[in-house]
PDB file of C-alpha atoms in Angstrom:
ATOM      1  CA  MET A 485     -40.230 -78.723   6.490  1.00 47.00           C
ATOM      2  CA  GLU A 486     -38.206 -81.509   7.935  1.00 46.00           C
ATOM      3  CA  VAL A 487     -37.295 -82.607   4.587  1.00 44.00           C
ATOM      4  CA  GLU A 488     -35.901 -79.444   3.461  1.00 44.00           C
ATOM      5  CA  LYS A 489     -33.909 -79.491   6.949  1.00 42.00           C
ATOM      6  CA  LYS A 490     -32.253 -82.752   5.982  1.00 40.00           C
ATOM      7  CA  LYS A 491     -31.508 -81.567   2.743  1.00 38.00           C
ATOM      8  CA  GLU A 492     -29.736 -78.341   4.271  1.00 37.00           C
ATOM      9  CA  GLU A 493     -27.604 -80.807   6.589  1.00 41.00           C
ATOM     10  CA  VAL A 494     -26.243 -83.010   3.527  1.00 39.00           C
ATOM     11  CA  ARG A 495     -25.142 -79.682   1.678  1.00 37.00           C
ATOM     12  CA  GLN A 496     -21.425 -78.825   2.077  1.00 49.00           C
ATOM     13  CA  PRO A 497     -20.586 -75.361   3.663  1.00 45.00           C
ATOM     14  CA  GLU A 498     -19.243 -72.758   1.338  1.00 46.00           C
ATOM     15  CA  ALA A 499     -15.636 -73.015   2.640  1.00 39.00           C
ATOM     16  CA  ILE A 500     -15.306 -76.776   1.511  1.00 40.00           C
ATOM     17  CA  LYS A 501     -16.440 -76.325  -2.025  1.00 48.00           C
ATOM     18  CA  ALA A 502     -12.759 -77.291  -3.527  1.00 45.00           C
ATOM     19  CA  LEU A 503     -12.687 -76.815  -7.199  1.00 71.00           C
ATOM     20  CA  ALA A 504     -10.973 -79.619  -9.234  1.00 83.00           C
ATOM     21  CA  GLY A 505      -7.433 -78.727 -10.276  1.00 90.00           C
ATOM     22  CA  LYS A 506      -3.901 -78.268  -9.880  1.00 95.00           C
ATOM     23  CA  TYR A 507      -2.406 -77.799  -6.130  1.00 97.00           C
ATOM     24  CA  LEU A 508       1.048 -77.090  -5.136  1.00 98.00           C
ATOM     25  CA  THR A 509       1.815 -79.394  -2.298  1.00 98.00           C
ATOM     26  CA  PHE A 510       4.053 -78.595   0.712  1.00 98.00           C
ATOM     27  CA  ARG A 511       4.988 -79.780   4.093  1.00 97.00           C
ATOM     28  CA  LEU A 512       4.615 -78.591   7.514  1.00 97.00           C
ATOM     29  CA  ALA A 513       5.765 -80.831  10.342  1.00 94.00           C
ATOM     30  CA  SER A 514       4.443 -84.232   9.237  1.00 93.00           C
ATOM     31  CA  GLU A 515       1.420 -82.937   7.282  1.00 94.00           C
ATOM     32  CA  GLU A 516       0.861 -82.298   3.712  1.00 97.00           C
ATOM     33  CA  TYR A 517      -0.829 -79.085   2.332  1.00 96.00           C
ATOM     34  CA  GLY A 518      -2.167 -77.968  -0.916  1.00 97.00           C
ATOM     35  CA  LEU A 519      -2.581 -74.547  -2.559  1.00 97.00           C
ATOM     36  CA  GLU A 520      -4.470 -73.812  -5.421  1.00 95.00           C
ATOM     37  CA  ILE A 521      -1.715 -73.294  -8.301  1.00 96.00           C
ATOM     38  CA  LEU A 522      -3.521 -70.248  -9.638  1.00 94.00           C
ATOM     39  CA  LYS A 523      -2.911 -68.540  -6.450  1.00 96.00           C
ATOM     40  CA  VAL A 524       1.055 -69.082  -6.567  1.00 98.00           C
ATOM     41  CA  GLN A 525       3.184 -66.489  -8.110  1.00 97.00           C
ATOM     42  CA  GLU A 526       6.691 -68.300  -7.530  1.00 97.00           C
ATOM     43  CA  ILE A 527       8.683 -70.299  -5.240  1.00 98.00           C
ATOM     44  CA  ASN A 528      12.084 -69.336  -3.753  1.00 97.00           C
ATOM     45  CA  GLY A 529      14.595 -70.746  -1.374  1.00 97.00           C
ATOM     46  CA  ILE A 530      14.680 -69.141   2.059  1.00 96.00           C
ATOM     47  CA  MET A 531      16.289 -65.607   2.046  1.00 95.00           C
ATOM     48  CA  ASN A 532      17.084 -62.919   4.070  1.00 95.00           C
ATOM     49  CA  VAL A 533      13.885 -61.612   5.875  1.00 96.00           C
ATOM     50  CA  THR A 534      13.893 -58.075   7.670  1.00 96.00           C
ATOM     51  CA  LYS A 535      12.115 -58.366  10.872  1.00 95.00           C
ATOM     52  CA  VAL A 536       9.431 -55.654  11.326  1.00 92.00           C
ATOM     53  CA  PRO A 537       8.498 -54.329  14.678  1.00 91.00           C
ATOM     54  CA  LYS A 538       4.916 -54.629  16.305  1.00 87.00           C
ATOM     55  CA  MET A 539       3.741 -57.193  14.136  1.00 90.00           C
ATOM     56  CA  PRO A 540       2.151 -60.772  15.235  1.00 91.00           C
ATOM     57  CA  PRO A 541       4.509 -63.476  16.033  1.00 93.00           C
ATOM     58  CA  PHE A 542       4.029 -65.419  12.856  1.00 95.00           C
ATOM     59  CA  VAL A 543       4.923 -62.542  10.488  1.00 95.00           C
ATOM     60  CA  ARG A 544       8.666 -63.093   9.995  1.00 96.00           C
ATOM     61  CA  GLY A 545       9.256 -59.762   8.247  1.00 95.00           C
ATOM     62  CA  VAL A 546       9.429 -58.665   4.647  1.00 96.00           C
ATOM     63  CA  ILE A 547      11.433 -59.730   1.736  1.00 96.00           C
ATOM     64  CA  ASN A 548      12.850 -57.350  -1.153  1.00 95.00           C
ATOM     65  CA  LEU A 549      11.747 -59.302  -4.172  1.00 94.00           C
ATOM     66  CA  ARG A 550      13.101 -57.585  -7.232  1.00 93.00           C
ATOM     67  CA  GLY A 551      12.411 -54.155  -5.628  1.00 93.00           C
ATOM     68  CA  LYS A 552       8.957 -54.895  -4.171  1.00 93.00           C
ATOM     69  CA  LEU A 553       8.625 -55.587  -0.602  1.00 93.00           C
ATOM     70  CA  ILE A 554       6.463 -58.405   0.167  1.00 95.00           C
ATOM     71  CA  PRO A 555       5.548 -59.421   3.865  1.00 95.00           C
ATOM     72  CA  VAL A 556       6.285 -62.933   4.741  1.00 97.00           C
ATOM     73  CA  ILE A 557       4.521 -65.431   7.251  1.00 96.00           C
ATOM     74  CA  ASP A 558       5.749 -68.367   9.041  1.00 97.00           C
ATOM     75  CA  MET A 559       2.915 -71.022   8.275  1.00 97.00           C
ATOM     76  CA  ARG A 560       4.108 -73.026  11.345  1.00 96.00           C
ATOM     77  CA  LEU A 561       3.678 -70.458  13.602  1.00 95.00           C
ATOM     78  CA  LYS A 562       0.584 -69.583  12.188  1.00 94.00           C
ATOM     79  CA  PHE A 563      -0.851 -73.054  12.499  1.00 91.00           C
ATOM     80  CA  GLY A 564       0.333 -72.959  16.011  1.00 90.00           C
ATOM     81  CA  LEU A 565       3.350 -75.702  15.225  1.00 94.00           C
ATOM     82  CA  PRO A 566       6.484 -75.664  16.912  1.00 95.00           C
ATOM     83  CA  LYS A 567       9.242 -72.960  15.341  1.00 95.00           C
ATOM     84  CA  ILE A 568      12.185 -74.718  13.599  1.00 95.00           C
ATOM     85  CA  ASP A 569      15.564 -73.618  12.172  1.00 96.00           C
ATOM     86  CA  ASP A 570      15.273 -73.091   8.345  1.00 96.00           C
ATOM     87  CA  THR A 571      16.950 -75.575   6.361  1.00 96.00           C
ATOM     88  CA  GLN A 572      18.270 -76.032   2.741  1.00 96.00           C
ATOM     89  CA  LYS A 573      14.679 -77.420   1.921  1.00 97.00           C
ATOM     90  CA  THR A 574      12.792 -74.422   3.653  1.00 98.00           C
ATOM     91  CA  CYS A 575      11.057 -72.407   0.855  1.00 98.00           C
ATOM     92  CA  ILE A 576       9.158 -69.184   0.486  1.00 98.00           C
ATOM     93  CA  ILE A 577       5.763 -69.579  -1.817  1.00 98.00           C
ATOM     94  CA  VAL A 578       4.881 -66.231  -2.966  1.00 98.00           C
ATOM     95  CA  VAL A 579       1.315 -66.135  -3.294  1.00 97.00           C
ATOM     96  CA  GLN A 580      -1.737 -63.697  -4.247  1.00 93.00           C
ATOM     97  CA  VAL A 581      -4.432 -63.326  -1.411  1.00 91.00           C
ATOM     98  CA  ASP A 582      -7.735 -61.691  -1.804  1.00 84.00           C
ATOM     99  CA  GLY A 583      -8.629 -60.221   1.549  1.00 70.00           C
ATOM    100  CA  ASP A 584     -12.373 -59.545   2.558  1.00 65.00           C
ATOM    101  CA  GLY A 585     -13.297 -56.552   0.437  1.00 62.00           C
ATOM    102  CA  SER A 586      -9.356 -55.379   0.418  1.00 59.00           C
ATOM    103  CA  ALA A 587      -7.177 -55.023  -2.529  1.00 70.00           C
ATOM    104  CA  ARG A 588      -5.197 -58.204  -3.446  1.00 82.00           C
ATOM    105  CA  LEU A 589      -2.172 -58.472  -1.457  1.00 88.00           C
ATOM    106  CA  THR A 590       1.145 -60.627  -2.394  1.00 93.00           C
ATOM    107  CA  ILE A 591       2.650 -62.251   0.633  1.00 95.00           C
ATOM    108  CA  GLY A 592       5.370 -64.921   1.174  1.00 97.00           C
ATOM    109  CA  VAL A 593       4.555 -68.210   3.165  1.00 98.00           C
ATOM    110  CA  ILE A 594       7.172 -69.832   4.631  1.00 98.00           C
ATOM    111  CA  VAL A 595       6.960 -73.735   4.553  1.00 98.00           C
ATOM    112  CA  ASP A 596       9.393 -76.690   5.576  1.00 98.00           C
ATOM    113  CA  ASN A 597       9.591 -78.002   1.848  1.00 97.00           C
ATOM    114  CA  VAL A 598       7.692 -77.777  -1.270  1.00 98.00           C
ATOM    115  CA  SER A 599       6.560 -81.325  -2.538  1.00 96.00           C
ATOM    116  CA  GLU A 600       5.132 -81.368  -5.784  1.00 96.00           C
ATOM    117  CA  VAL A 601       1.926 -80.287  -8.127  1.00 97.00           C
ATOM    118  CA  LEU A 602      -0.925 -82.668  -8.091  1.00 96.00           C
ATOM    119  CA  ASP A 603      -4.204 -82.703 -10.153  1.00 94.00           C
ATOM    120  CA  ILE A 604      -6.900 -83.327  -7.715  1.00 93.00           C
ATOM    121  CA  GLN A 605     -10.207 -84.159  -9.119  1.00 90.00           C
ATOM    122  CA  GLN A 606     -13.540 -83.104  -7.450  1.00 86.00           C
ATOM    123  CA  SER A 607     -14.293 -86.637  -6.501  1.00 88.00           C
ATOM    124  CA  GLN A 608     -10.980 -86.853  -4.516  1.00 92.00           C
ATOM    125  CA  VAL A 609     -12.009 -84.257  -2.372  1.00 90.00           C
ATOM    126  CA  ASP A 610     -13.877 -84.684   1.238  1.00 88.00           C
ATOM    127  CA  PRO A 611     -15.051 -82.043   3.456  1.00 83.00           C
ATOM    128  CA  PRO A 612     -12.444 -81.225   6.341  1.00 80.00           C
ATOM    129  CA  PRO A 613     -12.777 -83.440   9.465  1.00 76.00           C
ATOM    130  CA  ALA A 614     -14.668 -82.020  12.402  1.00 72.00           C
ATOM    131  CA  PHE A 615     -11.704 -82.543  14.748  1.00 64.00           C
ATOM    132  CA  GLY A 616      -8.147 -84.158  14.647  1.00 59.00           C
ATOM    133  CA  THR A 617      -6.612 -81.150  12.506  1.00 54.00           C
ATOM    134  CA  GLN A 618      -4.083 -78.494  14.004  1.00 57.00           C
ATOM    135  CA  ILE A 619      -5.748 -75.907  11.881  1.00 57.00           C
ATOM    136  CA  ASN A 620      -8.788 -73.947  11.883  1.00 64.00           C
ATOM    137  CA  THR A 621     -11.276 -75.782   9.339  1.00 74.00           C
ATOM    138  CA  GLU A 622     -12.321 -72.237   8.059  1.00 79.00           C
ATOM    139  CA  PHE A 623      -8.920 -72.105   6.226  1.00 84.00           C
ATOM    140  CA  MET A 624      -9.416 -75.383   4.643  1.00 86.00           C
ATOM    141  CA  LEU A 625     -11.103 -76.211   1.312  1.00 87.00           C
ATOM    142  CA  GLY A 626     -11.313 -79.954   2.025  1.00 88.00           C
ATOM    143  CA  MET A 627      -9.210 -82.813   2.098  1.00 91.00           C
ATOM    144  CA  GLY A 628      -7.618 -84.048  -1.128  1.00 94.00           C
ATOM    145  CA  LYS A 629      -7.030 -87.968  -1.412  1.00 93.00           C
ATOM    146  CA  VAL A 630      -4.477 -88.782  -3.956  1.00 91.00           C
ATOM    147  CA  GLY A 631      -3.609 -92.551  -3.883  1.00 90.00           C
ATOM    148  CA  GLU A 632      -2.562 -93.144  -0.297  1.00 91.00           C
ATOM    149  CA  LYS A 633      -1.742 -89.662   0.321  1.00 91.00           C
ATOM    150  CA  VAL A 634      -4.108 -87.259   1.972  1.00 94.00           C
ATOM    151  CA  VAL A 635      -3.393 -83.365   1.469  1.00 95.00           C
ATOM    152  CA  ILE A 636      -5.165 -80.552   3.564  1.00 93.00           C
ATOM    153  CA  LEU A 637      -6.509 -78.111   0.691  1.00 94.00           C
ATOM    154  CA  LEU A 638      -5.905 -74.553   2.211  1.00 93.00           C
ATOM    155  CA  ASP A 639      -7.915 -71.590   1.259  1.00 91.00           C
ATOM    156  CA  ILE A 640      -5.090 -69.205   1.416  1.00 92.00           C
ATOM    157  CA  ASP A 641      -7.553 -66.295   1.234  1.00 90.00           C
ATOM    158  CA  LYS A 642      -8.834 -67.211   4.759  1.00 88.00           C
ATOM    159  CA  VAL A 643      -5.430 -68.150   6.538  1.00 89.00           C
ATOM    160  CA  LEU A 644      -5.215 -64.401   7.558  1.00 87.00           C
ATOM    161  CA  THR A 645      -8.015 -62.579   9.095  1.00 82.00           C
ATOM    162  CA  THR A 646      -9.076 -59.296   8.006  1.00 81.00           C
ATOM    163  CA  ALA A 647      -7.334 -57.391  10.821  1.00 82.00           C
ATOM    164  CA  GLU A 648      -4.076 -59.406  10.067  1.00 85.00           C
ATOM    165  CA  THR A 649      -4.394 -58.568   6.549  1.00 83.00           C
ATOM    166  CA  ALA A 650      -4.876 -54.976   7.240  1.00 80.00           C
ATOM    167  CA  GLN A 651      -2.019 -54.826   9.771  1.00 80.00           C
ATOM    168  CA  ILE A 652       0.363 -56.596   6.989  1.00 80.00           C
ATOM    169  CA  LEU A 653      -0.991 -54.106   4.184  1.00 75.00           C
ATOM    170  CA  THR A 654       0.397 -51.268   6.270  1.00 72.00           C
ATOM    171  CA  VAL A 655       3.719 -52.954   6.381  1.00 66.00           C
ATOM    172  CA  ALA A 656       3.837 -53.544   2.581  1.00 62.00           C
ATOM    173  CA  GLU A 657       2.708 -49.949   1.818  1.00 60.00           C
ATOM    174  CA  THR A 658       4.867 -47.975   4.407  1.00 51.00           C
ATOM    175  CA  LYS A 659       8.270 -49.665   3.535  1.00 47.00           C
TER     176      LYS A 659
END
């Protein structure tokens, strides 16, 4: 029984089983983050975002992307970072999010700037640290180590709660 317990402690939680693969990296403040490239639809420069009333503060509004309204969230505000003015490097990354039992949702995430696409091997991924990060570790697949660089690998499907996804989905459907 004691041996089984120790085995369980060594296993990594489900949330940090990052797959080897390509990640689009971007910056928020001084941190580098990565999104699984297969979740990314496109990258756009900052564009006109229409505010929507009664949304959480991190929801910037919606954009019209080729006739389709896409909800946009400000990743700085979602992660509790200070708001800054948009710059020429500010981007909207359009991603596919799979909610808990809900339909797939297309959203835009505002980031300070997009860096590069990295090919990260499974051996380069460590579990998220127990402390010292500004974001909830439930959002994290792990920490990618590429050379001297450390990248926080995000699980974009878990960045929004079920309630937040439902609220944002109503905006996308009603506008």
